[in-house]
mmCIF file of C-alpha atoms (C1' of nucleotides) in Angstrom:
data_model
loop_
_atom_site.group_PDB
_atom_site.id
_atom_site.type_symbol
_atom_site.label_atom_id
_atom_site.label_comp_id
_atom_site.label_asym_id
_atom_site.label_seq_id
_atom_site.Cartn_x
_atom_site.Cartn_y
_atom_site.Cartn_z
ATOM 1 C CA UNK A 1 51.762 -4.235 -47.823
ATOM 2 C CA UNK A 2 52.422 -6.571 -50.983
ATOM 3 C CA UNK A 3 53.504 -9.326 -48.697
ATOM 4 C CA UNK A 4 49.802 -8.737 -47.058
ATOM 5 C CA UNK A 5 48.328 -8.919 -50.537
ATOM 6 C CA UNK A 6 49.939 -12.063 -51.643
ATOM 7 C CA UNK A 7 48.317 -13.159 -48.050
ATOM 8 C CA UNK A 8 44.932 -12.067 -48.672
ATOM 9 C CA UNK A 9 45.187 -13.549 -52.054
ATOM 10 C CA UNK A 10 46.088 -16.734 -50.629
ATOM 11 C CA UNK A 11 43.165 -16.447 -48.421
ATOM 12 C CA UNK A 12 40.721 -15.295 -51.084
ATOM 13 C CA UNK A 13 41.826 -18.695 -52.640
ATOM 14 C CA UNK A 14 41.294 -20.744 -49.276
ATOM 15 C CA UNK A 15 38.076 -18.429 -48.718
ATOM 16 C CA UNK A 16 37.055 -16.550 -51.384
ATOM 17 C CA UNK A 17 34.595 -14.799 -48.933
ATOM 18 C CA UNK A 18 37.403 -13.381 -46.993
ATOM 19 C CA UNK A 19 39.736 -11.000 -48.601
ATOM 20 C CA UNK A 20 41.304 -9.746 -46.299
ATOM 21 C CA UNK A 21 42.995 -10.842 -43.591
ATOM 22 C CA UNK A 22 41.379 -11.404 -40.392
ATOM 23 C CA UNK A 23 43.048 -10.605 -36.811
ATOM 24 C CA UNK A 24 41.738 -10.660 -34.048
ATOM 25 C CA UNK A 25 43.184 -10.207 -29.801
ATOM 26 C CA UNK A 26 42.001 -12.087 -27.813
ATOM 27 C CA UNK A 27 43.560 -13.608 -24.625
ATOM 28 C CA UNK A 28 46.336 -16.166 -25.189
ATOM 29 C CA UNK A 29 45.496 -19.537 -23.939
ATOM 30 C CA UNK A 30 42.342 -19.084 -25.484
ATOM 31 C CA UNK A 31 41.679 -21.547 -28.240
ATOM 32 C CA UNK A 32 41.518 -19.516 -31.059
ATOM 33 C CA UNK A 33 38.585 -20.106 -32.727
ATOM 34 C CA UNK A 34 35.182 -19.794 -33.100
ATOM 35 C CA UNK A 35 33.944 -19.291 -30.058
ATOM 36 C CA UNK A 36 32.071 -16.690 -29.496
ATOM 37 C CA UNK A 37 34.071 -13.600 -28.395
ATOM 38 C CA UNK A 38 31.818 -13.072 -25.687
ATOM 39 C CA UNK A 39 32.004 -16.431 -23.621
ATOM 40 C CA UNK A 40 34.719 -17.825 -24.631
ATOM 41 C CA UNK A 41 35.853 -21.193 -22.243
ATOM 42 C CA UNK A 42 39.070 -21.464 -21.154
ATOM 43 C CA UNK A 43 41.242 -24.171 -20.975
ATOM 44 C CA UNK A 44 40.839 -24.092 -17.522
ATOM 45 C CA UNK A 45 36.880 -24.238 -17.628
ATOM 46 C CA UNK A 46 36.577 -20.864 -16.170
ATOM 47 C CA UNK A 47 34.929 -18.414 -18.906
ATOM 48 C CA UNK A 48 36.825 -15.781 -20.247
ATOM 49 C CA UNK A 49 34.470 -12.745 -20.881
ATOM 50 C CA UNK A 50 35.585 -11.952 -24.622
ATOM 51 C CA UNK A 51 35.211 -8.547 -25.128
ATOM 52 C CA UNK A 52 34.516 -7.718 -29.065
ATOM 53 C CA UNK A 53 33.956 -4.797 -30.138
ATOM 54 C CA UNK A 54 34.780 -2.750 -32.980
ATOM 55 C CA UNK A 55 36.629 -0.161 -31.303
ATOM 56 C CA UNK A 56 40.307 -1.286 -30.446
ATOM 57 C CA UNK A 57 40.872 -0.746 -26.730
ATOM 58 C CA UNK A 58 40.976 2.451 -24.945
ATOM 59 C CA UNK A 59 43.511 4.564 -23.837
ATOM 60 C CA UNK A 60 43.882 3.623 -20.775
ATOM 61 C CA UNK A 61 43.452 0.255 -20.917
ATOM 62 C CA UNK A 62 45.483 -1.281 -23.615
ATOM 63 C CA UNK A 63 48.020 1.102 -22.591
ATOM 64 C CA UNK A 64 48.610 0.568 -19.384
ATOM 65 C CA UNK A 65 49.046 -2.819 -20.145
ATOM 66 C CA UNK A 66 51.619 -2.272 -22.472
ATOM 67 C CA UNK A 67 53.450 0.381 -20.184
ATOM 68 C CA UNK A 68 56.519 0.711 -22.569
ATOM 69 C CA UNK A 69 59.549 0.109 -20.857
ATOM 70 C CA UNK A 70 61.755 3.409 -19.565
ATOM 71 C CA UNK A 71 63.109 5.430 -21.892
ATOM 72 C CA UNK A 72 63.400 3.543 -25.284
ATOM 73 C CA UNK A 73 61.103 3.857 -27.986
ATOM 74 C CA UNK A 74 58.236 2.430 -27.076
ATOM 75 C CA UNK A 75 57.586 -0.904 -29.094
ATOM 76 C CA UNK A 76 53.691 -0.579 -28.044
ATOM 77 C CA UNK A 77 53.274 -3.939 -28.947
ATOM 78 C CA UNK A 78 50.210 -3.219 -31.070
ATOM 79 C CA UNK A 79 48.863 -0.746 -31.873
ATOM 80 C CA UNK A 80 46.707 -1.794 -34.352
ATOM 81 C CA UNK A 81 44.327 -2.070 -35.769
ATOM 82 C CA UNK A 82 42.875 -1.371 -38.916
ATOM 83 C CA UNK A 83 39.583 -2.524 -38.446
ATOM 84 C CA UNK A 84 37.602 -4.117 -41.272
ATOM 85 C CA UNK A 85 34.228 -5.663 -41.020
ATOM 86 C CA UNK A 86 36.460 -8.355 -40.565
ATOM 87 C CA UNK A 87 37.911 -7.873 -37.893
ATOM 88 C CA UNK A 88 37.138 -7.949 -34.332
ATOM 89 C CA UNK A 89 38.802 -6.895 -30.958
ATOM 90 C CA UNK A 90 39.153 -8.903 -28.050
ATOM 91 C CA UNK A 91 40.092 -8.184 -24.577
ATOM 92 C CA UNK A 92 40.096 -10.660 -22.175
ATOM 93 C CA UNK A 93 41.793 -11.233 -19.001
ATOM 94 C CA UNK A 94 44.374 -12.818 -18.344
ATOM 95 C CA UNK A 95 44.970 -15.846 -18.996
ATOM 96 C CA UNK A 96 44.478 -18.631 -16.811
ATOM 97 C CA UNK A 97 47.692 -19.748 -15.883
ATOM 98 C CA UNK A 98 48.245 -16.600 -14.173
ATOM 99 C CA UNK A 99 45.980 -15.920 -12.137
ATOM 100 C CA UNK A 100 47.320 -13.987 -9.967
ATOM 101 C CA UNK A 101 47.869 -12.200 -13.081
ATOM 102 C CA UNK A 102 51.009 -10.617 -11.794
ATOM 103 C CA UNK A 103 49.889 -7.725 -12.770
ATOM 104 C CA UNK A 104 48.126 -5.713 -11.066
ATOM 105 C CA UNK A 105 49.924 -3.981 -8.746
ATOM 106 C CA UNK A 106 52.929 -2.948 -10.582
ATOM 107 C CA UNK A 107 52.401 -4.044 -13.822
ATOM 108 C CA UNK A 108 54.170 -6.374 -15.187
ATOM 109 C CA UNK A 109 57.279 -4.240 -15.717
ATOM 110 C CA UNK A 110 59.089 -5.473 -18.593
ATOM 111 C CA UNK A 111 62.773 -4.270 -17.636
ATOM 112 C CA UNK A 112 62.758 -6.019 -14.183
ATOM 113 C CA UNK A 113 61.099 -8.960 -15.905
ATOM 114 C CA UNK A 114 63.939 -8.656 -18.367
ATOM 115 C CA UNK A 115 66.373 -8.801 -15.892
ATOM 116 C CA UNK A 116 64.681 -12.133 -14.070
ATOM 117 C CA UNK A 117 64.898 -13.499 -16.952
ATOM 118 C CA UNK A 118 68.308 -13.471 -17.699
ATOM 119 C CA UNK A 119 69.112 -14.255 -14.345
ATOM 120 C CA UNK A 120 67.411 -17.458 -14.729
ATOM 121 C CA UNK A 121 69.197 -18.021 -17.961
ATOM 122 C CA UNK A 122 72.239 -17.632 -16.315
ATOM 123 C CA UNK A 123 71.175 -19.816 -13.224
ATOM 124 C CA UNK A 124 70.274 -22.338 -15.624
ATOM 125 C CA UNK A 125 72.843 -22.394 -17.448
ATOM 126 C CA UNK A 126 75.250 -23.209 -14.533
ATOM 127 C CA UNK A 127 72.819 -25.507 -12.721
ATOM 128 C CA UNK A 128 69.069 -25.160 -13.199
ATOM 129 C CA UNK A 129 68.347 -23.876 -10.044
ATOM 130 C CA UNK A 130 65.109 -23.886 -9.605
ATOM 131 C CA UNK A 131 63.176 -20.651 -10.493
ATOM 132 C CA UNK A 132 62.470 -17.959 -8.087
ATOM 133 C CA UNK A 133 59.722 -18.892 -5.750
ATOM 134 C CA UNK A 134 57.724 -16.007 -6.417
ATOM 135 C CA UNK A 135 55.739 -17.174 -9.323
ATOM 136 C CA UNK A 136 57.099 -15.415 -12.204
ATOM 137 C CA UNK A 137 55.610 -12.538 -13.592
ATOM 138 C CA UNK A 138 53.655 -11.882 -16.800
ATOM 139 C CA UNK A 139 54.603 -9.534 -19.305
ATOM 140 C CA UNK A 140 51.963 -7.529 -20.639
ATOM 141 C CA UNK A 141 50.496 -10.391 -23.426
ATOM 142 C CA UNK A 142 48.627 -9.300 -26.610
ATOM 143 C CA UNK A 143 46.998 -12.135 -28.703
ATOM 144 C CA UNK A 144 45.813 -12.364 -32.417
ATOM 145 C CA UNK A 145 43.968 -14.532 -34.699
ATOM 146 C CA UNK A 146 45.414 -13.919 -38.004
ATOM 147 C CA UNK A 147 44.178 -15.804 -40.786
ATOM 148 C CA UNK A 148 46.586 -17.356 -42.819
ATOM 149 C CA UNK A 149 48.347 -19.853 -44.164
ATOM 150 C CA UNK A 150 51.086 -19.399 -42.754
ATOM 151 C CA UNK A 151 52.072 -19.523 -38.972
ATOM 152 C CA UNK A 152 55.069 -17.309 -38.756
ATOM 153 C CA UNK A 153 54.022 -13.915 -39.844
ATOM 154 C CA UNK A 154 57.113 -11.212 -40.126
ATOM 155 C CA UNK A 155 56.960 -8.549 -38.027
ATOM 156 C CA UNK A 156 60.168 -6.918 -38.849
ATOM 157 C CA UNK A 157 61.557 -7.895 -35.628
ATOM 158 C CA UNK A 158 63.883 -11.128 -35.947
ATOM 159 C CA UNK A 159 62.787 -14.097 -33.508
ATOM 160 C CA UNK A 160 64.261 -16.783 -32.415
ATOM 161 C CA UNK A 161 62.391 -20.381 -32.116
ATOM 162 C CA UNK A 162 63.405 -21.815 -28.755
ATOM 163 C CA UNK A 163 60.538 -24.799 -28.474
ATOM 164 C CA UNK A 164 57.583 -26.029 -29.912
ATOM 165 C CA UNK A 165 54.836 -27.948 -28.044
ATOM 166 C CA UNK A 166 52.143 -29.914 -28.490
ATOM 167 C CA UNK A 167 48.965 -28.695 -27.676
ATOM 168 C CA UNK A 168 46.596 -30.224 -25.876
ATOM 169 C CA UNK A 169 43.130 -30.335 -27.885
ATOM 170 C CA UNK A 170 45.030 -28.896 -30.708
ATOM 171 C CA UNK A 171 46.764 -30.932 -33.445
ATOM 172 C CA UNK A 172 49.207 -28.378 -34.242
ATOM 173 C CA UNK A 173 51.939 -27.610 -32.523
ATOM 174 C CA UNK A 174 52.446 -24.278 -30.782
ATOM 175 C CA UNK A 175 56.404 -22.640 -31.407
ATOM 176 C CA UNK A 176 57.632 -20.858 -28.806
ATOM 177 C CA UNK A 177 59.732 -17.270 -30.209
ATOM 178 C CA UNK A 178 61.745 -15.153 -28.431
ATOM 179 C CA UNK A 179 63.121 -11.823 -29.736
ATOM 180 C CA UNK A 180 66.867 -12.050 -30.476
ATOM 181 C CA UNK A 181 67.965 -8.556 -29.493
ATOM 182 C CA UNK A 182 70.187 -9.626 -26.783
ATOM 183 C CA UNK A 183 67.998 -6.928 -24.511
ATOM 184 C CA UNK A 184 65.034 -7.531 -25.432
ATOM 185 C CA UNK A 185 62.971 -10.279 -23.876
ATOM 186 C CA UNK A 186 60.010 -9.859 -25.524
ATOM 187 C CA UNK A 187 58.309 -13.563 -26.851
ATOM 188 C CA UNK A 188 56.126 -14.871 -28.756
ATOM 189 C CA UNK A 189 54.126 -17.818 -28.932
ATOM 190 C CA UNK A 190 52.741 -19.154 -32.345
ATOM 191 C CA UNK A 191 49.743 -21.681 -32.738
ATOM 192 C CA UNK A 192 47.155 -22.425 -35.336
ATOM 193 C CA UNK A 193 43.463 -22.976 -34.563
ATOM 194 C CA UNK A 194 42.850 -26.406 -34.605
ATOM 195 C CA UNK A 195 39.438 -25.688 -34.952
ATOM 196 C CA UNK A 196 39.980 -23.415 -37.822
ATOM 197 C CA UNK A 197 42.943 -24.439 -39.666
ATOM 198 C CA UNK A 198 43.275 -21.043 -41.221
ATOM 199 C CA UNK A 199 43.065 -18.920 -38.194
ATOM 200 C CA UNK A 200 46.720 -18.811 -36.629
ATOM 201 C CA UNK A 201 46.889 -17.141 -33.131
ATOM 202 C CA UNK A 202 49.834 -15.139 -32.042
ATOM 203 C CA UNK A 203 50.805 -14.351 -28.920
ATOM 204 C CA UNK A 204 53.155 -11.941 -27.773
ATOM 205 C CA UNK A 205 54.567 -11.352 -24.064
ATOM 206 C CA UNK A 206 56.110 -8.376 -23.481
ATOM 207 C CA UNK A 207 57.175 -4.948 -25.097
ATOM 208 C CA UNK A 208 60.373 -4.290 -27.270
ATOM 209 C CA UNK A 209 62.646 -1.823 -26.017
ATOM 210 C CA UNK A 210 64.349 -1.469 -29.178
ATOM 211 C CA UNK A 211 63.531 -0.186 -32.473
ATOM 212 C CA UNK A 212 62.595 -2.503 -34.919
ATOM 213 C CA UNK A 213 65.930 -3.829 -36.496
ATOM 214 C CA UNK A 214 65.815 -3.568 -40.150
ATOM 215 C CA UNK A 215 67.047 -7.084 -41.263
ATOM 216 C CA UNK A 216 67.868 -8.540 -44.521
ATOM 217 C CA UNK A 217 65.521 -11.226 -43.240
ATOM 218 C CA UNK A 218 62.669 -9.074 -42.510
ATOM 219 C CA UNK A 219 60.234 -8.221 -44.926
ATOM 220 C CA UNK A 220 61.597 -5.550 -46.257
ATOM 221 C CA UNK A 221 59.254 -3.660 -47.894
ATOM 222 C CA UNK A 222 57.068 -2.836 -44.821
ATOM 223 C CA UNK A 223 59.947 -2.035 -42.460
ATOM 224 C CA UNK A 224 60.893 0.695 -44.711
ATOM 225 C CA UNK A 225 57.233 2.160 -43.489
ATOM 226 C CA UNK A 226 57.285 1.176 -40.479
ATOM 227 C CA UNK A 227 60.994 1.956 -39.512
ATOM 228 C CA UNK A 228 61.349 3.348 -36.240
ATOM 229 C CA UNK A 229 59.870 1.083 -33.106
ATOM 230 C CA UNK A 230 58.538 -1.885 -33.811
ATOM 231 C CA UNK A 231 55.231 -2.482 -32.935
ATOM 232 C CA UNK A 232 56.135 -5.781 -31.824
ATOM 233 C CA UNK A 233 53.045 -7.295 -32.880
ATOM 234 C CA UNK A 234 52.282 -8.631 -35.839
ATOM 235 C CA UNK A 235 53.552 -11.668 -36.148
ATOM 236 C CA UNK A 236 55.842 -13.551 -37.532
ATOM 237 C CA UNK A 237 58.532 -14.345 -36.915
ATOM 238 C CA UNK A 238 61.143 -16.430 -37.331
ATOM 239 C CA UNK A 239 62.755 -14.641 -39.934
ATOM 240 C CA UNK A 240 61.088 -16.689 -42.695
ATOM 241 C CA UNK A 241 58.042 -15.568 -43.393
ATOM 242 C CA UNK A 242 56.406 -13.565 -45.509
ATOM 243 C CA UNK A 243 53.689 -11.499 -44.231
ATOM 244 C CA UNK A 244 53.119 -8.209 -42.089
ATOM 245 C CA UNK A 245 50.903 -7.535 -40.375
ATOM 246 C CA UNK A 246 51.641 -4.175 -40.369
ATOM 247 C CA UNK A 247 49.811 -2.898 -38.307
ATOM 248 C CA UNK A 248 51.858 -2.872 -36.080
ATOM 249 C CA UNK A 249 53.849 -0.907 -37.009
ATOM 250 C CA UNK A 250 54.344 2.245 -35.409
ATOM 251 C CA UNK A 251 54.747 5.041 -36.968
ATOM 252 C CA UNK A 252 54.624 8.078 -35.754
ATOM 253 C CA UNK A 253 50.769 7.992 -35.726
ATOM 254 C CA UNK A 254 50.253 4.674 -35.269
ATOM 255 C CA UNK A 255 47.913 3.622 -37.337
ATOM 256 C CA UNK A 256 48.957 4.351 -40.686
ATOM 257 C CA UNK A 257 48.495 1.185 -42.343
ATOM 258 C CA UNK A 258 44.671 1.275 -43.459
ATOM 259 C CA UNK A 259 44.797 -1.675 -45.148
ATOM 260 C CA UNK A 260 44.420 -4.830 -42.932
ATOM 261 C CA UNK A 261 41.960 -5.527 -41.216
ATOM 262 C CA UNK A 262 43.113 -6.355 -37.673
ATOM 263 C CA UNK A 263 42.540 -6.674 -34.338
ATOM 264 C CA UNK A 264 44.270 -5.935 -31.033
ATOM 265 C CA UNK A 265 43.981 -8.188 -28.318
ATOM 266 C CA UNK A 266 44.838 -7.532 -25.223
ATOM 267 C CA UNK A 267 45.367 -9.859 -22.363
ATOM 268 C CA UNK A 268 45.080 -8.258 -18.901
ATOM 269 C CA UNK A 269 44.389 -8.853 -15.455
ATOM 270 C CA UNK A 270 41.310 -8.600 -14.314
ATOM 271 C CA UNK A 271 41.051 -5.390 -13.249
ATOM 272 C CA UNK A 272 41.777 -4.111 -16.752
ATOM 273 C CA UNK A 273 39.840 -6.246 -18.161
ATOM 274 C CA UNK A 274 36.453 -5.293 -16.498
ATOM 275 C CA UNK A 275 37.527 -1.722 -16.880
ATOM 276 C CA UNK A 276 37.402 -2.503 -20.789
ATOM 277 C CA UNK A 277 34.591 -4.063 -20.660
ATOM 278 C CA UNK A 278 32.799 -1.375 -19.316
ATOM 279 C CA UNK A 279 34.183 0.972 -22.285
ATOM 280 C CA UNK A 280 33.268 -1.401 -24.995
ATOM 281 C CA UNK A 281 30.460 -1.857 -26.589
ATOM 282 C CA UNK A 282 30.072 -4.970 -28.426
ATOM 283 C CA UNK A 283 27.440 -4.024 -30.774
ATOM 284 C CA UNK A 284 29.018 -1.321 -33.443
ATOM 285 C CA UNK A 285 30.899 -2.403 -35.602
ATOM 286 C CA UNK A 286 31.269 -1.407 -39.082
ATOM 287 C CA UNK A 287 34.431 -1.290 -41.257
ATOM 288 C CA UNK A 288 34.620 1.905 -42.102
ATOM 289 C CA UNK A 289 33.213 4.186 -39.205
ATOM 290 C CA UNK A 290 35.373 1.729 -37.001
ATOM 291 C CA UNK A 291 38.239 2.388 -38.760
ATOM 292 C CA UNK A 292 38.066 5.946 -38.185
ATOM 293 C CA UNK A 293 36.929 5.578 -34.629
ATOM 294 C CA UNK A 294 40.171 3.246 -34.205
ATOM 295 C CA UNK A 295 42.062 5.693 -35.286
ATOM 296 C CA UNK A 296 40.861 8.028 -33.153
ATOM 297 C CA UNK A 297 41.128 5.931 -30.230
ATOM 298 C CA UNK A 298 44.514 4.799 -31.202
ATOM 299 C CA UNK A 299 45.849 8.146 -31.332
ATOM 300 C CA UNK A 300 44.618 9.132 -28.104
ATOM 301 C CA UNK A 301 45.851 6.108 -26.868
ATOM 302 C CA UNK A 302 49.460 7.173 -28.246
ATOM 303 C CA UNK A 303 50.266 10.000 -26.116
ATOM 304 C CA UNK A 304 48.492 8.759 -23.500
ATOM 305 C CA UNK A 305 50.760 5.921 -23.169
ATOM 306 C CA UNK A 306 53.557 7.769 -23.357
ATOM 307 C CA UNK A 307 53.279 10.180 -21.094
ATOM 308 C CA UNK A 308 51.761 7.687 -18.792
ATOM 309 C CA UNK A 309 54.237 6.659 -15.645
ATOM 310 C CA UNK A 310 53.043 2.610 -15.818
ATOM 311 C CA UNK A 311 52.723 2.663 -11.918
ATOM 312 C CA UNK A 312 49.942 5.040 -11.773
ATOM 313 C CA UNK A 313 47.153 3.436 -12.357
ATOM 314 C "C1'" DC B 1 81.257 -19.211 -38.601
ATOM 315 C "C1'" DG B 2 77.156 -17.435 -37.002
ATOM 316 C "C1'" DC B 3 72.468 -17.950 -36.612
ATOM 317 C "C1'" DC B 4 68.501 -20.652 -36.576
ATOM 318 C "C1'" DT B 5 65.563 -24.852 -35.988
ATOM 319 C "C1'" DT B 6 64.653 -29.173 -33.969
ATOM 320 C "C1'" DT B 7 63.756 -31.919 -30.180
ATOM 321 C "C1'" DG B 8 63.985 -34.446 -25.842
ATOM 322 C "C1'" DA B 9 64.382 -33.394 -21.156
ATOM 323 C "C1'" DC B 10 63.520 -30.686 -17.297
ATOM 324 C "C1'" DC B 11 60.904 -27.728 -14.174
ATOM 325 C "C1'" DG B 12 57.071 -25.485 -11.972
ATOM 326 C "C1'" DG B 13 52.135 -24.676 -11.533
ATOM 327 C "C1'" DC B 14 47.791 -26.481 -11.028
ATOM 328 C "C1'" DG B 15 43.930 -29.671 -10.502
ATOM 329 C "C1'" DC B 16 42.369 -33.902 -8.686
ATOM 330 C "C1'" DG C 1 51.085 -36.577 -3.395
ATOM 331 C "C1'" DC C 2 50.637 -37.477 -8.118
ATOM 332 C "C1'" DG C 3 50.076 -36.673 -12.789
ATOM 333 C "C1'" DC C 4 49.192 -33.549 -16.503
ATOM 334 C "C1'" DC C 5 50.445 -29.688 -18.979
ATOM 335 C "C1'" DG C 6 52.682 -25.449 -20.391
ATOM 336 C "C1'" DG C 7 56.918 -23.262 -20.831
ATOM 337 C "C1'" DT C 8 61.915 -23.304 -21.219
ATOM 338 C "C1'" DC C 9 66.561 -25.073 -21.761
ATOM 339 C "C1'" DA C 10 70.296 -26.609 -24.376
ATOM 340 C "C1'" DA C 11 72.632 -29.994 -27.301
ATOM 341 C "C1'" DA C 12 72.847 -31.277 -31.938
ATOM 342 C "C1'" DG C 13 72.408 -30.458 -36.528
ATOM 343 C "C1'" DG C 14 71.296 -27.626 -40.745
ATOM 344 C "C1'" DC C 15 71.871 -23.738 -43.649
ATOM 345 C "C1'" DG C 16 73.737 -19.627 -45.941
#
DNA sequence: CGCCTTTGACCGGCGC
DNA sequence: GCGCCGGTCAAAGGCG
């Protein structure tokens, strides 16, 4: 919470209309900015059908994205979502690159993904074989617009930087995160908005399936809150900075952070996706009665993931 | 010494 | 088939 202050005050200085921070999901690839949430153009030229709304995503939806991995705690990657007038969710669809969006059919299921992974590490490491021939799959991948100043938001979780890419259309770079529990192969990608400089969009791939390590590094005074999973969302990463987004954070009832103003974005195949977008309703959307409806959502949502078995569906 | 960042190279997917 | 682009690897170096 004070790191998120000292954010918002750093906003209210950039933007004194905004005083609070801004987050928003939306689907990664998608240039974060100000397009409008409900057309937004992909990279790709295709259209991504935004989905805004002021309630954060259902139950099933969001949830079944984020099928937490077996047994562990489930790191529902956000959970989210304080909503202010701010703030805005976005569903969209997967993104581009996969279109196959691996999806569908057995959602992306983290552990086996995990387990690719490593296996390609390994490969690599020997000889950079070439990857599987099966394209690879995708992670469940939440993205958010956070405004602020700076890129690397702390989730609690500790991330390590393995790239950083130029972006096409984009003058900043986008840094490439990964989370450095040796089980865990949950990543992150990190890029601001070049067409708002103060909008920095956050991607994260995958679900942690451990709790959120309490690290000297971390910001501290939030992970005290938030303790037990980590909501792996928030941003932030790479140990250094300063901010949480709490929201993230998980506690037992998810969404006890009331403060910031965020937004959950959820990227999903298809299939999801137009099952959201039924659900949502782009039109209400006011702080307050939001908030409580998101936390009334998000609640639901809880349990309902939990006791969920990710293959039905 | 361990962990992290930086950075150039490599690889695969995709569009033309 | 070719080139572009996104994503990842891994060596090298920095820092506490």
């Amino acid at each position: 919470m004070l790191l998120i202050k000292s954010m918002a005050d750093k906003e209210n200085k950039l933007k004194p209309d905004t005083s609070s921070i801004e987050i928003s999901t939306f689907s990664d690839q998608i240039p974060a900015s100000s397009y409008s949430l409900f057309d937004m153009p992909t990279e790709k030229g295709s259209s991504l059908s935004l989905m805004f709304s002021s309630y954060p995503i259902t139950t099933s939806s969001i949830f079944d994205l984020l099928q937490p991995p077996p047994p562990p705690p489930p790191a529902l990657p956000s959970q989210i979502v304080n909503k202010t007038p701010s703030s805005e969710i976005v569903n969209t669809p997967n993104s581009s690159s996969s279109t196959e969006a691996a999806a569908n059919d057995d959602q992306l299921q983290p552990t086996t993904q995990r387990v690719d992974d490593d296996d390609q590490h390994k490969n690599k490491k020997q000889l950079k074989p070439k990857k599987k021939k099966q394209k690879r799959e995708r992670e469940p991948r939440f993205a958010f617009m956070t405004k602020s100043e700076v890129d690397h938001l702390d989730d609690g979780f500790r991330w390590r930087k393995y790239g950083q890419k130029a972006v096409k259309n984009s003058p900043f770079p986008r840094s490439y995160y990964r989370c450095t529990t040796a089980t865990c192969g949950v990543k992150k990608r990190v890029e601001r908005s070049s067409e708002d400089t103060s909008i920095v969009v956050t991607t994260y791939e995958g679900i942690h399936t451990h709790p959120c390590p309490i690290t000297p590094r971390s910001s501290i005074g939030i992970l005290s809150e938030t303790t037990a999973y980590g909501g792996s969302i928030g941003g932030g990463g790479g140990g250094s900075s300063l901010f949480i987004p709490q929201f993230h954070y998980q506690q037992p009832t998810y969404f006890q952070t009331p403060t910031l103003p965020i937004n959950l974005i959820s990227t999903s195949d298809s299939s999801l996706y137009s099952s959201q977008e039924r659900r949502f309703s782009p039109s209400t959307s006011s702080s307050s009665s939001s908030l409580a409806r998101d936390h009334g959502l998000l609640q639901d949502m809880v349990p309902s993931q939990m006791r969920r078995d990710p293959k039905q569906e």
